Amino acid sequence: MKKILMAKKFFILELFIMLLLTTFVLYTPKAVDSKVETKFSAVRAQAHIKEISKEPHSYYDQVELANVRSYIIDILNTNLGASNVSEVRYEKEFVKQELNELVPYDIVNVLGKLPGKSDKGILLVAHYDSRDHVGRYGELGRSYGAMDDGYGVSSMLELSYILKDLNPENSIYFLFTDAEEVGLYGSKLAATDNTLMDNVRFVINLESRGRYGPSYMFETSKNNHKVIDLYKKAKLPVTYSMATAVYSVMPNFTDFSPFIDQGLPGINFATLAGLDNYHSPLDSYENINISSIQHMGVQVEPVVREFISNSKYVEDNYFVSNSDQVFFTIFAGVLISYSNTVAIILLIVAIIFTILLFTVLALDKGFSINIVKSTLPKGLLLSLVLIISGYIFSNIIAFIGKVPFNITYTRVLSSLSDIPSLIFLAVIVLIYTVYISKSKLNDILTIGVTLNLLLTLITTIFLPGASFLFLTATMFGIIGISMDKISNKITKKAILLFSILFQLLIIIPLLYSFYHALTIGGIMVLVILIVINGLVTIPLILKNLNLGGENERK
């Protein structure tokens, strides 16, 4: 008995270490010192934010907006030379004619260029206007624009500084857009400007909705196979094709949208965590997070350097592809990716292994009638109760916060939502774990494998970017059941530990990311993900806890 208790204590310690490791997936780096001239420095970048965020500078604050524009032009003149910097003005009448939109003021973009041997090149985009009026769902308006989009603007100014002395193969275009907050007008006009677009072969948009945390690469152009190959050059990449797949079917837009609508390839970045500051007076210099800015820079800089160093990237149709990639971050700096073709092959492999496993179980009489009579009905009922409770919880928090409820955007102060949400989700996991612990673990794993395989099939066909989450759960569920055939406890323990770690490295950062992306309104979605993934991950954990015990569940 003492040996069993010690084994369980060691596993609890191992589980704690694994949970700790999941926090490094979303690691953001320390800011590089301003004395380092050749690397992106968030210390230098923050000096730009201090200047541009002195006053709210929305499209309707024309004097303050002009001051920010003048500052950007002065910095670009110093870094790139005045002959490579221009103010691109679209008069109100032209906007009406081009976009069929009535606007009170001219739209004025700023464009800088670092000339390469070829005029064709990469376009970096960030908007320099801040939020003005009181917005939707509890937004306060009157933002100082330190994060949205000071993070993007300062990062581009810093990139113009560290790259200014290069003589690249391909050109870099720095586009600072006007009136993003009121209708994406600056980017819409630039995207239809043939003088610029004839030379652009790739687009990177830099945004910020949150204050802290990683800068996610959360959106790509369609058929992104070669786009992701280029993004792999990024340092400390943080991205999930599940997020890009979901974002692609949601009614959200950034300055990136007009360019990909024109068929340009590219990637879109944004910080998400810290919604308290978004579109409010709290979006100010005092509240910026320098590590998040550094993370944006260390991802974008290597991609830009790679692009401008090789003429192949500006060849006609270089980025043309007929497929997307499935990709996800598994640890700090570790990006796993594979093609849709490989995703289909992996699906077929998962189906074959599932059929083989279930055949063996049937021959060994490893299936229990309780799966259909008891375990599945009770599990479905409990899952439904947990999911509904997630919906109710979000509505209660929205009611307390006095904001309208929306599944994808319920703006509530983090002090009111973060800790209660963490406690609520922990209780959900605990309740689910208690239910699973009272069932035969292989019965639960059988249900988990079946459900996740079905979801893998559906997503591989209709939403491939989301398939990895269910595919990995399917494969590790199969492994979990198969462990009963292995007699060597050390081997069994090692395989189970690896399976648990891999699952936790995916699901926990993904839950964290979706929480900040969907806000408190999306708690129900998080519960659904916990329920689906928990059918595999929780039994794997319980199997490990029972290793060496006299009552190990079969």
mmCIF file with all atom_site columns, C-alpha atoms in Angstrom, residues 37-40 44 79-80 114-115 122 124 155-168 172 174 300-306 308:
data_model
loop_
_atom_site.group_PDB
_atom_site.id
_atom_site.type_symbol
_atom_site.label_atom_id
_atom_site.label_alt_id
_atom_site.label_comp_id
_atom_site.label_asym_id
_atom_site.label_entity_id
_atom_site.label_seq_id
_atom_site.pdbx_PDB_ins_code
_atom_site.Cartn_x
_atom_site.Cartn_y
_atom_site.Cartn_z
_atom_site.occupancy
_atom_site.B_iso_or_equiv
_atom_site.pdbx_formal_charge
_atom_site.auth_seq_id
_atom_site.auth_comp_id
_atom_site.auth_asym_id
_atom_site.auth_atom_id
_atom_site.pdbx_PDB_model_num
ATOM 1  C CA . GLU A 1 37  ? 21.033 47.950 -32.880 1.00 0.00 ? 37  GLU A CA 1
ATOM 2  C CA . THR A 1 38  ? 20.564 44.864 -35.038 1.00 0.00 ? 38  THR A CA 1
ATOM 3  C CA . LYS A 1 39  ? 17.642 43.196 -33.277 1.00 0.00 ? 39  LYS A CA 1
ATOM 4  C CA . PHE A 1 40  ? 14.044 44.203 -32.684 1.00 0.00 ? 40  PHE A CA 1
ATOM 5  C CA . ARG A 1 44  ? 12.830 51.397 -28.548 1.00 0.00 ? 44  ARG A CA 1
ATOM 6  C CA . ASN A 1 79  ? 14.959 55.763 -41.128 1.00 0.00 ? 79  ASN A CA 1
ATOM 7  C CA . LEU A 1 80  ? 14.108 55.452 -44.810 1.00 0.00 ? 80  LEU A CA 1
ATOM 8  C CA . LEU A 1 114 ? 12.752 50.412 -48.000 1.00 0.00 ? 114 LEU A CA 1
ATOM 9  C CA . PRO A 1 115 ? 13.825 49.919 -51.625 1.00 0.00 ? 115 PRO A CA 1
ATOM 10 C CA . ILE A 1 122 ? 6.253  42.717 -48.734 1.00 0.00 ? 122 ILE A CA 1
ATOM 11 C CA . LEU A 1 124 ? 3.492  45.679 -43.450 1.00 0.00 ? 124 LEU A CA 1
ATOM 12 C CA . SER A 1 155 ? 6.612  47.560 -34.211 1.00 0.00 ? 155 SER A CA 1
ATOM 13 C CA . MET A 1 156 ? 6.634  48.783 -37.803 1.00 0.00 ? 156 MET A CA 1
ATOM 14 C CA . LEU A 1 157 ? 8.625  51.902 -36.901 1.00 0.00 ? 157 LEU A CA 1
ATOM 15 C CA . GLU A 1 158 ? 11.118 49.721 -35.044 1.00 0.00 ? 158 GLU A CA 1
ATOM 16 C CA . LEU A 1 159 ? 11.397 47.379 -38.032 1.00 0.00 ? 159 LEU A CA 1
ATOM 17 C CA . SER A 1 160 ? 12.078 50.348 -40.293 1.00 0.00 ? 160 SER A CA 1
ATOM 18 C CA . TYR A 1 161 ? 14.900 51.286 -37.921 1.00 0.00 ? 161 TYR A CA 1
ATOM 19 C CA . ILE A 1 162 ? 16.682 47.929 -37.635 1.00 0.00 ? 162 ILE A CA 1
ATOM 20 C CA . LEU A 1 163 ? 16.347 47.139 -41.353 1.00 0.00 ? 163 LEU A CA 1
ATOM 21 C CA . LYS A 1 164 ? 17.147 50.588 -42.722 1.00 0.00 ? 164 LYS A CA 1
ATOM 22 C CA . ASP A 1 165 ? 20.770 49.855 -43.691 1.00 0.00 ? 165 ASP A CA 1
ATOM 23 C CA . LEU A 1 166 ? 20.013 46.690 -45.641 1.00 0.00 ? 166 LEU A CA 1
ATOM 24 C CA . ASN A 1 167 ? 20.203 46.412 -49.385 1.00 0.00 ? 167 ASN A CA 1
ATOM 25 C CA . PRO A 1 168 ? 17.551 43.739 -49.790 1.00 0.00 ? 168 PRO A CA 1
ATOM 26 C CA . ILE A 1 172 ? 9.524  46.498 -47.859 1.00 0.00 ? 172 ILE A CA 1
ATOM 27 C CA . PHE A 1 174 ? 5.310  50.233 -44.512 1.00 0.00 ? 174 PHE A CA 1
ATOM 28 C CA . VAL A 1 300 ? 7.657  39.306 -37.650 1.00 0.00 ? 300 VAL A CA 1
ATOM 29 C CA . GLU A 1 301 ? 11.311 40.271 -38.005 1.00 0.00 ? 301 GLU A CA 1
ATOM 30 C CA . PRO A 1 302 ? 12.624 36.846 -39.153 1.00 0.00 ? 302 PRO A CA 1
ATOM 31 C CA . VAL A 1 303 ? 9.734  36.471 -41.589 1.00 0.00 ? 303 VAL A CA 1
ATOM 32 C CA . VAL A 1 304 ? 10.457 39.871 -43.137 1.00 0.00 ? 304 VAL A CA 1
ATOM 33 C CA . ARG A 1 305 ? 14.192 39.209 -43.295 1.00 0.00 ? 305 ARG A CA 1
ATOM 34 C CA . GLU A 1 306 ? 13.583 35.900 -45.011 1.00 0.00 ? 306 GLU A CA 1
ATOM 35 C CA . ILE A 1 308 ? 13.427 40.291 -48.564 1.00 0.00 ? 308 ILE A CA 1
#
